[in-house]
Short mmCIF file of C-alpha atoms and ligand atoms in Angstrom, two decimals:
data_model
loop_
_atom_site.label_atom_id
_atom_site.label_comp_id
_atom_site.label_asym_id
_atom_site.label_seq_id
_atom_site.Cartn_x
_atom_site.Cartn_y
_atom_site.Cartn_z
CA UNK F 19 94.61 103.42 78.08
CA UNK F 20 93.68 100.24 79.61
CA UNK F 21 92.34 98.92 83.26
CA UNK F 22 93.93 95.67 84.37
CA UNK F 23 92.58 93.84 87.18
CA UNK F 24 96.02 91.81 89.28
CA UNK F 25 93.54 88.74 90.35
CA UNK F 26 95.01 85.70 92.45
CA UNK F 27 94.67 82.46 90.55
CA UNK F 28 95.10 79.98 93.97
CA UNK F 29 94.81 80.54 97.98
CA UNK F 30 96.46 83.87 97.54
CA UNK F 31 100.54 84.71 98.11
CA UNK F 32 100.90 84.20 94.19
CA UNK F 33 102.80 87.20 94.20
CA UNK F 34 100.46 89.84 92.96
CA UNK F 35 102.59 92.52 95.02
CA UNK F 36 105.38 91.69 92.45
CA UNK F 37 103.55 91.62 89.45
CA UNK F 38 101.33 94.93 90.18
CA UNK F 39 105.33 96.69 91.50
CA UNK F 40 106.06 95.57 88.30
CA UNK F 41 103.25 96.51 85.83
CA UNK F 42 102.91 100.32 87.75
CA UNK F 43 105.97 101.16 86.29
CA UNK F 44 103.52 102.04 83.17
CA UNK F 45 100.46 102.80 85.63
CA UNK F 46 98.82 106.13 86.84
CA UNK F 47 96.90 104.70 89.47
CA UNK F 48 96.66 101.65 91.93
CA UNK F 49 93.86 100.38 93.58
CA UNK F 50 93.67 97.74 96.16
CA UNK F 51 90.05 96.60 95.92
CA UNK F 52 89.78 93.90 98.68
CA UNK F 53 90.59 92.96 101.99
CA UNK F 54 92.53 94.41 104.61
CA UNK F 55 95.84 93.90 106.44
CA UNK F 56 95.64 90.26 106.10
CA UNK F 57 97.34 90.63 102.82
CA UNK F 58 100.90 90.75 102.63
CA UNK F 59 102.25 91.83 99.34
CA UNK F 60 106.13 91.59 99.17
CA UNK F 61 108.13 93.85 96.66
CA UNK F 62 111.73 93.74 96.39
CA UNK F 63 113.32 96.55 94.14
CA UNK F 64 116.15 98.91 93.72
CA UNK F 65 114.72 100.69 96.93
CA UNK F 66 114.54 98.08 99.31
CA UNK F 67 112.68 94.92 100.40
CA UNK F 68 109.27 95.24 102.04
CA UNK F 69 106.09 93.58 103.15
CA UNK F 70 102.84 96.03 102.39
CA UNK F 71 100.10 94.79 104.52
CA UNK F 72 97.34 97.74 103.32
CA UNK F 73 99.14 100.18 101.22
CA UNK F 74 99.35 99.12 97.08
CA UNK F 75 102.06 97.45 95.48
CA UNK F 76 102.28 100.79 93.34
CA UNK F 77 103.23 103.23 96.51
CA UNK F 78 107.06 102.98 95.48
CA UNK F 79 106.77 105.01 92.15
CA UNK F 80 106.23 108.61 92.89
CA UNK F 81 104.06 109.61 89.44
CA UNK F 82 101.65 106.68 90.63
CA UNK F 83 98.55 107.03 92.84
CA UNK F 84 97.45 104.49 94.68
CA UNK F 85 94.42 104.32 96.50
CA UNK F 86 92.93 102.44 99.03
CA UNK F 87 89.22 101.57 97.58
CA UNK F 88 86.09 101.47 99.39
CA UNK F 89 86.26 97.92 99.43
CA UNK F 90 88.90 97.51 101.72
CA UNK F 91 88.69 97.40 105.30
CA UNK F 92 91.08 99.46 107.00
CA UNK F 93 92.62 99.49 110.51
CA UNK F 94 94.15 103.25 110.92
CA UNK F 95 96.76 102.14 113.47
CA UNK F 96 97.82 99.56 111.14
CA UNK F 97 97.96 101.60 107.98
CA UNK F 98 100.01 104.71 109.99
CA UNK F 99 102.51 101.69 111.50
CA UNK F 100 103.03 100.76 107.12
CA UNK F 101 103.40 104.78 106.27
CA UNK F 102 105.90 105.24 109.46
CA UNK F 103 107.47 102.48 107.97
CA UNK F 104 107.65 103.74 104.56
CA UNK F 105 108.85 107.35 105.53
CA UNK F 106 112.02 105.91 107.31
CA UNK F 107 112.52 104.22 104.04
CA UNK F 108 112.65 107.55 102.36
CA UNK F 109 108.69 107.20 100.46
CA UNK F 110 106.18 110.14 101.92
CA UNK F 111 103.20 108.05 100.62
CA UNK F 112 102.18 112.06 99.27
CA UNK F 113 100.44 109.26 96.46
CA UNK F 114 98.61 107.29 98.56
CA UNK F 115 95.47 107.98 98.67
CA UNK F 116 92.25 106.70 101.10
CA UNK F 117 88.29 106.47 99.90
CA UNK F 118 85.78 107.90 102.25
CA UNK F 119 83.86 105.08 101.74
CA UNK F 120 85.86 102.59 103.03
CA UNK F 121 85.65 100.41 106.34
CA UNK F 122 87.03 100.55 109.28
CA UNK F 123 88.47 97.64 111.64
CA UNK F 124 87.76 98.32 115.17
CA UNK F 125 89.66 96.84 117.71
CA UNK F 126 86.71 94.98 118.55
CA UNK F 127 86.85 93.58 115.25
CA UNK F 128 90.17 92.01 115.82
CA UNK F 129 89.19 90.45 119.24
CA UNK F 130 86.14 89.26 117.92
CA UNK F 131 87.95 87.35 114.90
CA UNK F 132 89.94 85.52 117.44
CA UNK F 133 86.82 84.55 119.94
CA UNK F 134 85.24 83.62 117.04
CA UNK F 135 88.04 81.28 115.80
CA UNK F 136 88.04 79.86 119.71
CA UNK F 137 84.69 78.85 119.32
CA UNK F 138 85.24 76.94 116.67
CA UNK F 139 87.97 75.13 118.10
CA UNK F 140 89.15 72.37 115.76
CA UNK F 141 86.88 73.47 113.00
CA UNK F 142 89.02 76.94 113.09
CA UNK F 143 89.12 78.39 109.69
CA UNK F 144 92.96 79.89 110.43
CA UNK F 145 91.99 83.33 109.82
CA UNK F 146 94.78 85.52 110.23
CA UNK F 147 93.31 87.09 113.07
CA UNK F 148 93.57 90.95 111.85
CA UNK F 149 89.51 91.32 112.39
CA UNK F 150 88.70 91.16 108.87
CA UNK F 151 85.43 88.45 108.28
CA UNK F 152 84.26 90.35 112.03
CA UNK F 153 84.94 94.05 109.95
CA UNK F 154 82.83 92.85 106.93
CA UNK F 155 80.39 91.25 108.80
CA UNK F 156 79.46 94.75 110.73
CA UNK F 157 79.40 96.51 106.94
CA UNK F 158 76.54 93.92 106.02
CA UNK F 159 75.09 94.38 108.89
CA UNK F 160 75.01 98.07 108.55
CA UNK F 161 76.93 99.15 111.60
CA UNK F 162 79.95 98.79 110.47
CA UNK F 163 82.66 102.56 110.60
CA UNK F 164 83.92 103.95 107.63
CA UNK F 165 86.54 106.62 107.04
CA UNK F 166 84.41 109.42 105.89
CA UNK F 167 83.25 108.92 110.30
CA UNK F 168 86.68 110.02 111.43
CA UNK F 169 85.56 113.52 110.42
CA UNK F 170 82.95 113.48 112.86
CA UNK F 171 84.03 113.60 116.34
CA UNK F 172 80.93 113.98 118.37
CA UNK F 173 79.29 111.26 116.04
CA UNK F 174 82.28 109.10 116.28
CA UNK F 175 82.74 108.92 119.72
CA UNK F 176 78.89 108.27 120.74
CA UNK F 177 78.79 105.77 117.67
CA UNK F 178 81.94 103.93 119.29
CA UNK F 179 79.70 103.64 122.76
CA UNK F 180 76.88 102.47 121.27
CA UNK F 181 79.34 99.79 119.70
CA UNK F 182 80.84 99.01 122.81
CA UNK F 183 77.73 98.09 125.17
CA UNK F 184 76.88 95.72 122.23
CA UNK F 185 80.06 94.52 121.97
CA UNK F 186 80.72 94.15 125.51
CA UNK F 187 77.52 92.04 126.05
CA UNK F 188 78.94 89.83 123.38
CA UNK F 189 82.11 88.98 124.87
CA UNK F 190 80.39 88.42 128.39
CA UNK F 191 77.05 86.50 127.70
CA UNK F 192 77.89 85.12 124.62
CA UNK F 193 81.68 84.29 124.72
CA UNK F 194 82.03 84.06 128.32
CA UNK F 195 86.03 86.27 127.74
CA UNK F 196 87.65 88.50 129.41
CA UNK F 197 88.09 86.76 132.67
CA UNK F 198 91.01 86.73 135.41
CA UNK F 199 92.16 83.06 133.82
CA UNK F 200 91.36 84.10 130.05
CA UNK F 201 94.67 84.49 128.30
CA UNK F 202 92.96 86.77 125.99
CA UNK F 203 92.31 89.16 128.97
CA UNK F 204 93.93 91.75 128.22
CA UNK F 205 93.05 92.12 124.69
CA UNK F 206 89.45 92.33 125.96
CA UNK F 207 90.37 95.33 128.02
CA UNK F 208 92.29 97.11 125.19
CA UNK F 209 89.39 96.15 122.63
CA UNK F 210 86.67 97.71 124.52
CA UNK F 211 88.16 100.72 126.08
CA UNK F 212 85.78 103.46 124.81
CA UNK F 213 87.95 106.17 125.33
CA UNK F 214 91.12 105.03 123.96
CA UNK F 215 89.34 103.92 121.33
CA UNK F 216 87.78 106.81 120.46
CA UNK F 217 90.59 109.33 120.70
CA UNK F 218 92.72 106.72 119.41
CA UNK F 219 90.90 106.89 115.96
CA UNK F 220 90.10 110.26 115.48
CA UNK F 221 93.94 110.88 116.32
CA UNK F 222 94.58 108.38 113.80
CA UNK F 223 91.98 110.27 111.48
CA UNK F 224 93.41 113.41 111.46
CA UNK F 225 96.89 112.31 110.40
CA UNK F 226 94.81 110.23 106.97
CA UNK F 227 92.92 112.94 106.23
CA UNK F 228 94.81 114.82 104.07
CA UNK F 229 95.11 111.31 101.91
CA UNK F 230 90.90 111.08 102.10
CA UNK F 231 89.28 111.28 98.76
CA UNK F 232 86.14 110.56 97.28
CA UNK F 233 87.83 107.12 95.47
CA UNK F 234 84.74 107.32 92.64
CA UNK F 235 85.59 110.10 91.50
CA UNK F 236 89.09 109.55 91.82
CA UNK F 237 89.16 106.80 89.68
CA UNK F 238 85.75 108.63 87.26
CA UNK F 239 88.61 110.95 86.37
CA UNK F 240 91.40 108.52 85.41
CA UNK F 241 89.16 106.93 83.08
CA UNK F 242 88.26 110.02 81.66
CA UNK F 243 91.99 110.76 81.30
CA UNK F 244 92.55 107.57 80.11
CA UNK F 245 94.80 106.96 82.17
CA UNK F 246 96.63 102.72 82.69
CA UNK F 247 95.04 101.42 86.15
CA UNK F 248 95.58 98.53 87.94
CA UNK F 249 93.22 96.57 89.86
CA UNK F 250 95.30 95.19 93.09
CA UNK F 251 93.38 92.05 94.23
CA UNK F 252 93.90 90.55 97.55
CA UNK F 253 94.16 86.80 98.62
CA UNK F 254 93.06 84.25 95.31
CA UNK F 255 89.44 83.16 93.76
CA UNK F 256 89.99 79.80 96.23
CA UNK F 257 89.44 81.92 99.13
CA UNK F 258 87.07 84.07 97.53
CA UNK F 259 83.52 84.27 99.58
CA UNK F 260 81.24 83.14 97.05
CA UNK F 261 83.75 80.99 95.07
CA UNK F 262 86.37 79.59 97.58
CA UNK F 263 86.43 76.59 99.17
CA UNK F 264 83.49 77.70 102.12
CA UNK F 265 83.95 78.08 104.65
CA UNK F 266 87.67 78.10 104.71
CA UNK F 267 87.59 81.41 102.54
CA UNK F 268 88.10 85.15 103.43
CA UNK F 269 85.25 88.01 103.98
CA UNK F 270 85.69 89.79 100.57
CA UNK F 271 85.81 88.87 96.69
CA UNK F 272 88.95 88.62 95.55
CA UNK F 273 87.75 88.14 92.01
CA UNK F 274 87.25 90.75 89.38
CA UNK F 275 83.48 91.44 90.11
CA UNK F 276 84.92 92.22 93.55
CA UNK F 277 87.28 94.84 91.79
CA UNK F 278 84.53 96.63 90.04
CA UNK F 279 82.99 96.80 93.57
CA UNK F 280 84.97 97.65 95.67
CA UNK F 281 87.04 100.27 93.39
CA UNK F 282 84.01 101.55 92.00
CA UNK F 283 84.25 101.80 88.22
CA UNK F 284 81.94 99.76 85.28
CA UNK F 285 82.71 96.09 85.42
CA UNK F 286 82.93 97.13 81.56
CA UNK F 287 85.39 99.01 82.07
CA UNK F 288 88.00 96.59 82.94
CA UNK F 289 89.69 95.83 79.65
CA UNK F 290 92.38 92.83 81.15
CA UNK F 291 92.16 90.16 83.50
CA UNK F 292 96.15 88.76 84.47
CA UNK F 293 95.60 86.50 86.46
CA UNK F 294 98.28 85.57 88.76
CA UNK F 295 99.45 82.04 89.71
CA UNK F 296 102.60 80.32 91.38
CA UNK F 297 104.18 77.21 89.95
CA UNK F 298 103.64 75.44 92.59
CA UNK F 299 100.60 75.61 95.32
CA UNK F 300 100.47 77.18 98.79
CA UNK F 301 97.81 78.15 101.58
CA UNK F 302 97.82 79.58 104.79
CA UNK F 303 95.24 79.04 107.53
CA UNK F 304 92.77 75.81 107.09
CA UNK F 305 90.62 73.84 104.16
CA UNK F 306 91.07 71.44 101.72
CA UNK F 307 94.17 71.94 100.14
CA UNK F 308 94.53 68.06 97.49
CA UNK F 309 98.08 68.71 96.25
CA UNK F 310 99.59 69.74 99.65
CA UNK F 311 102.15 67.50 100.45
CA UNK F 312 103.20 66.10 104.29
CA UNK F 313 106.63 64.93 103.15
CA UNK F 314 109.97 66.03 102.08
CA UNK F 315 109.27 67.51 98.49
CA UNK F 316 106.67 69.81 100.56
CA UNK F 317 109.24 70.99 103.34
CA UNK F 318 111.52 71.54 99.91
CA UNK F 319 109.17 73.92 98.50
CA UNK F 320 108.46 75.65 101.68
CA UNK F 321 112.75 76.26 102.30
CA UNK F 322 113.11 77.32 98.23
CA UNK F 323 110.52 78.98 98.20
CA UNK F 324 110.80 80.61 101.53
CA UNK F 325 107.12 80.12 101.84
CA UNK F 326 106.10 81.51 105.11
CA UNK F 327 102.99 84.33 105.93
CA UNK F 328 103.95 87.57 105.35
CA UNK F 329 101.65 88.81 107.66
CA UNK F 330 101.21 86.14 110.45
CA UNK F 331 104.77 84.25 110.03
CA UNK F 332 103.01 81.27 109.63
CA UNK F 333 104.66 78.60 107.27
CA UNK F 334 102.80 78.14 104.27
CA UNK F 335 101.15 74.19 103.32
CA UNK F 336 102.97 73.69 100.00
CA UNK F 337 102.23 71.23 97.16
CA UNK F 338 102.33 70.35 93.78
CA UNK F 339 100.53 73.01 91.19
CA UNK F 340 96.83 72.16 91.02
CA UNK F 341 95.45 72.88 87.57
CA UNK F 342 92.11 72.01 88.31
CA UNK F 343 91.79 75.41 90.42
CA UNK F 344 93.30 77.49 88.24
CA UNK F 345 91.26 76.69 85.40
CA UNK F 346 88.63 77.00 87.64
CA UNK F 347 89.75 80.35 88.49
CA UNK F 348 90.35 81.38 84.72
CA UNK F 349 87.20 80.32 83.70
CA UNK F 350 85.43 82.34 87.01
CA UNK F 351 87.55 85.38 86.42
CA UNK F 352 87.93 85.56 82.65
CA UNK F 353 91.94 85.70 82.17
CA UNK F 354 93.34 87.56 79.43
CA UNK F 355 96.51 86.38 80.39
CA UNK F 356 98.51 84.67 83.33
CA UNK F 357 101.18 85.81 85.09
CA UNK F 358 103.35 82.54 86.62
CA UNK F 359 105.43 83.11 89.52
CA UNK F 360 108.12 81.31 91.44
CA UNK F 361 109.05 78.97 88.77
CA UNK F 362 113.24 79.41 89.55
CA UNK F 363 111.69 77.60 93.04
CA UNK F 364 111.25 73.94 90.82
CA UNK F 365 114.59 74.14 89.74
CA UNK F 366 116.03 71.76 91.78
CA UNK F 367 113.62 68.69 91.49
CA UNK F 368 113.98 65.68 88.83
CA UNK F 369 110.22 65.49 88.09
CA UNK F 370 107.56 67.71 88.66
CA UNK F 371 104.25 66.56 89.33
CA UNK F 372 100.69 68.51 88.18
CA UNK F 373 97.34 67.98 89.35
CA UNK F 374 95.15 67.75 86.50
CA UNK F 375 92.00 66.36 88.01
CA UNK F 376 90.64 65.11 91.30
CA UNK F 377 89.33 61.33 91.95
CA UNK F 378 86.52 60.34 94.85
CA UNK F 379 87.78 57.36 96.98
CA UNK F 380 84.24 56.92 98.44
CA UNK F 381 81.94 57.32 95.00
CA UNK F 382 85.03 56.51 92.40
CA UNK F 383 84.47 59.82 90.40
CA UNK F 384 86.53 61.67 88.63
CA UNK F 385 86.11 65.35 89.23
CA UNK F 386 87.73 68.47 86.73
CA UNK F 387 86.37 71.09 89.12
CA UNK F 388 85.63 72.02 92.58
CA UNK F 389 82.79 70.87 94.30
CA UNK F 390 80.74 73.38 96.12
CA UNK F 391 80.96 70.43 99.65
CA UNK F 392 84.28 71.49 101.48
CA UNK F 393 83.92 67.92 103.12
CA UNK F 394 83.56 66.07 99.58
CA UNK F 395 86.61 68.11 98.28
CA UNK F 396 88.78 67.36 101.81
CA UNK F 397 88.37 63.67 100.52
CA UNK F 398 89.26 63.81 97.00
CA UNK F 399 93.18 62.70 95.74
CA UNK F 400 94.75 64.50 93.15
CA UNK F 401 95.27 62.62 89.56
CA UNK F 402 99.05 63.30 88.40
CA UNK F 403 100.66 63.83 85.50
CA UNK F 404 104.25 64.07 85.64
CA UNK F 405 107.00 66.13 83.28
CA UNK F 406 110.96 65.99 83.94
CA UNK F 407 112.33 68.55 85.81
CA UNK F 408 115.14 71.05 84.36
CA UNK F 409 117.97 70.32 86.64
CA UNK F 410 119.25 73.88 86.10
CA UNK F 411 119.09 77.20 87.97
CA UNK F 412 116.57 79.45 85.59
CA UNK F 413 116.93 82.72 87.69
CA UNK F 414 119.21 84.23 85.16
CA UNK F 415 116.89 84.06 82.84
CA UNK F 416 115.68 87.06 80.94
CA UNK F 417 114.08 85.80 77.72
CA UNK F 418 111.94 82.83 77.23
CA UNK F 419 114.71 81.45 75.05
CA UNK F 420 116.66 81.80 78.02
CA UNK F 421 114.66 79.29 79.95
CA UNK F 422 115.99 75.42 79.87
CA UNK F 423 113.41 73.51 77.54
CA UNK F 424 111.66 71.55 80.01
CA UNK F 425 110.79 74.74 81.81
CA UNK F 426 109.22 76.20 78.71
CA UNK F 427 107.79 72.60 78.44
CA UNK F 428 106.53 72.93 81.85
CA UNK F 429 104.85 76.60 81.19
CA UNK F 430 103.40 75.83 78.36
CA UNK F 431 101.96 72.38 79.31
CA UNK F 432 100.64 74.71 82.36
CA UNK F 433 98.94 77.14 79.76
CA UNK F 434 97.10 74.41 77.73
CA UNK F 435 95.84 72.97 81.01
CA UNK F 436 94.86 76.50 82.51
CA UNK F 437 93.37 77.23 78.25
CA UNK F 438 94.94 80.69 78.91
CA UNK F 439 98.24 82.28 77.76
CA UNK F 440 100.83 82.72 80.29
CA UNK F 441 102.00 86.12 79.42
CA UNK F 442 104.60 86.96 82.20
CA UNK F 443 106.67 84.32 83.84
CA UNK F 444 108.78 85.36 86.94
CA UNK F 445 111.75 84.21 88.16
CA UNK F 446 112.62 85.25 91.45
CA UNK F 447 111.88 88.43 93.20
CA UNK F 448 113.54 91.31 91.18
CA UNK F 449 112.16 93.39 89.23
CA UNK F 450 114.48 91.94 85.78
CA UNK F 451 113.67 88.69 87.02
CA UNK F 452 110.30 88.97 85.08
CA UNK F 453 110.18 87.35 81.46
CA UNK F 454 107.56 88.71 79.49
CA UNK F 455 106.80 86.51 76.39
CA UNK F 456 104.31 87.85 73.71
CA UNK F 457 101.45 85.25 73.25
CA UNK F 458 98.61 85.13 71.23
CA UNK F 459 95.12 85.32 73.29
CA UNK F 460 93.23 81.95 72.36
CA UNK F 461 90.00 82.67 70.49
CA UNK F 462 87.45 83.82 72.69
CA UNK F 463 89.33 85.30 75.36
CA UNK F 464 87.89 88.51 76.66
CA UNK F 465 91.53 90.11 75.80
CA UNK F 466 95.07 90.25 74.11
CA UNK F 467 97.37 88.35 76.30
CA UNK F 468 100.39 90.65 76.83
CA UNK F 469 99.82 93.11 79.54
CA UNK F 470 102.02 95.45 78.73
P1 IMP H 502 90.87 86.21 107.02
O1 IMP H 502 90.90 86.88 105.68
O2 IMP H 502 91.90 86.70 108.01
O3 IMP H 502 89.49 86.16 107.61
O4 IMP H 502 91.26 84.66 106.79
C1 IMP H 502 90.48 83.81 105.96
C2 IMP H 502 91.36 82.83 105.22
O5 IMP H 502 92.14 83.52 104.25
C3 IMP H 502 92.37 82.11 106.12
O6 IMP H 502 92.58 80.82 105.59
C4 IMP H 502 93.63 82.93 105.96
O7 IMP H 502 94.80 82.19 106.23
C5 IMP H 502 93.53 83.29 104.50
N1 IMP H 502 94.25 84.54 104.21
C6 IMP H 502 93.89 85.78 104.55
N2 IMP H 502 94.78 86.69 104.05
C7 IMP H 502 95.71 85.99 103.39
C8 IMP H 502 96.85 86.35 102.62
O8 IMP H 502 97.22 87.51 102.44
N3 IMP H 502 97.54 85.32 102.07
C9 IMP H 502 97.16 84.02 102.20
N4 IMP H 502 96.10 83.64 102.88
C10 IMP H 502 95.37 84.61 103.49
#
């Protein structure tokens, strides 16, 4: 038996849909710890290709439960739009199950988000504007709606108008929306009508409940079982809330203490980190970001590596790995083992670059982490060192032998840089596009390497 927390190594979109699609084939339960539907988890296998927003990378293999934990946030609407979707596909989701504990988004939530980011103006953190930060923010502040609610109708709906004449003061004294000449109008409307909110929800509640469960128990009794979980992290350790770059981070913690949160088991309990990285680096939405690059290497990344949002369509700022974050994040998050994505994408360039440390114009020093100033880290340049590309298409590979030698030269200058065994490297989006290569865990890491 073993739990495995799936943990993003960079600005999320490392592929941890992929990865945990591809470990659950040994799993008995999923759990999506984090976040809500601003994560968009792609999984291509024999069944199909598709974007999960909410529902966990393990949904597509019957025997597997997967559950969303009471650390997500979840908008109902949202999560019935991904289950319609998956029943025309031919999945019932029968193994997908909810905790009572968990959030809800509002709609209120979602308007909010984007009044807030309006606000801001060019100091907008380029959330993804699904009412996440706004749905977390109500949780600390102990108003916030949570599943087990649905199941109270009477309560609901008078909890919803209390909401509302809070809410609505907000968006008129404070924000100053929902004018004739605001363009986001009509969202006000729709985000603070009480009624359609209300029987909207409780609709939407009686179609989850029969997937409601109390999630501690659910997962008390797979340990006791001993039974493989994953851990299905959302978004990466550089936009987690305590550890990202703030403020340009999300509302949750991505990182493992975030899984033993908001999944609800030990933190000693979780026997494996993998942490999960791309070859390359990408973000969505704003911050710091020292490798990206404004030029035609970058706009080669984005094409090859198709590198646009799943969720928001944006395209993604792409650059050259950064190894000072992801040892960073290994060192935060306590990899067992690494899981490198996207590699196939590097194929075509003659040299690749990585960032192995950062250098301030202004003071002249030379920095090997990240500094807690989002200002000081906007300013510092990357410090390159550069290995020869492989000039060779590596998707066909199966076996690490398989792999042209610069590649492997490229991995496994990666791993010494990251001090962390890459255990799985993945190229391209099937599921036999993953090579697993069995490495020795350096001494002192908190696990063997291999995840499987
Ligand atoms: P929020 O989570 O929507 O509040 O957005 C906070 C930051 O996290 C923004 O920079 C978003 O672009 C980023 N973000 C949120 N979800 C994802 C994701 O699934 N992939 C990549 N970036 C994300």
């Amino acid at each position: 038996m073993s739990v495995i927390a799936v943990v993003g190594a960079q600005w999320g979109d490392e592929g941890k849909g992929r990865v945990v699609d591809f470990l659950a084939a040994d799993a008995q339960l999923v759990v999506r710890y984090g976040g809500g539907n601003n994560a968009g988890h792609t999984v291509v296998n024999p069944h199909g290709h598709f974007k999960l927003h909410l529902i966990p990378s393990g949904i597509f293999y019957p025997g597997t439960r997967n559950l969303l934990g009471n650390g997500v946030v979840i908008n109902p609407p949202a999560l019935l739009r991904e289950l319609d979707g998956l029943a025309d596909a031919g999945f019932d989701c029968a193994n997908l199950f909810v905790s009572d504990r968990a959030h809800l988004v509002m709609p209120w939530h979602v308007l909010l988000d984007q009044l807030e980011e309006r606000e801001r103006g060019a100091a907008r953190l380029g959330t993804t504007s699904r009412g996440i930060g706004p749905a977390y923010v109500d949780k600390v502040a102990r108003r916030g709606f949570r599943v087990i609610d649905l199941g109270e109708p009477d309560v609901f709906r008078a909890a919803v108008g209390t909401a509302l004449a809070r809410v609505r003061r907000m968006v008129r004294d404070y924000y100053r929306a929902g004018g004739a000449d605001d363009d986001l109008r009509d969202l006000v409307a729709e985000a603070t009508d009480e009624g359609a909110i209300a029987e909207g929800y409780l609709a939407a509640g009686e179609r989850m409940a029969p997937h409601v469960v109390d999630g501690q128990a659910m997962v008390d009794d797979a340990l006791e079982r001993g039974d493989r979980i994953l851990l299905e992290g959302q978004l990466g350790t550089m936009r987690d809330l305590d550890w990202g770059v703030y403020p340009f981070v999300t509302s949750s913690s991505p990182i493992p203490g975030g899984a033993s949160l908001g999944a609800g088991l030990p933190a000693v309990r979780i026997d494996r980190v993998l942490g999960v990285a791309k070859a390359y680096t990408t973000a969505v939405g704003a911050g710091p970001l020292p490798t990206e690059l404004d030029d035609a290497e970058g706009l080669e990344l984005r094409e090859r590596g198709a590198e646009y949002g799943t969720s928001t369509g944006r395209p993604r700022r792409c650059g050259w790995y950064d190894a000072v974050a992801v040892r960073f994040s290994a060192r935060l998050a306590g990899y067992s083992g690494i899981a490198l994505t996207k590699l196939d994408v590097l194929d075509g360039f003659d040299r690749i670059r990585i960032c192995t440390a950062y250098r301030d114009p202004e003071t002249g020093r030379r920095w090997e982490t990240i500094p807690a100033s989002a200002s000081v880290y906007a300013r510092l340049e990357p410090e390159y060192e550069e290995l020869p590309g492989w000039g060779a298409d590596c998707s066909a590979a199966r076996t690490w032998d398989d792999l042209p030698t610069a590649a492997r030269a490229y991995v496994e200058r990666l791993e010494s840089l990251a001090g962390v065994p890459i255990s799985h490297v993945s190229v391209g989006p099937e599921r036999e596009q993953m090579i697993l290569r069995s490495v020795a865990a350096p001494a002192g890491a908190p696990g063997e390497a291999a995840a499987r």
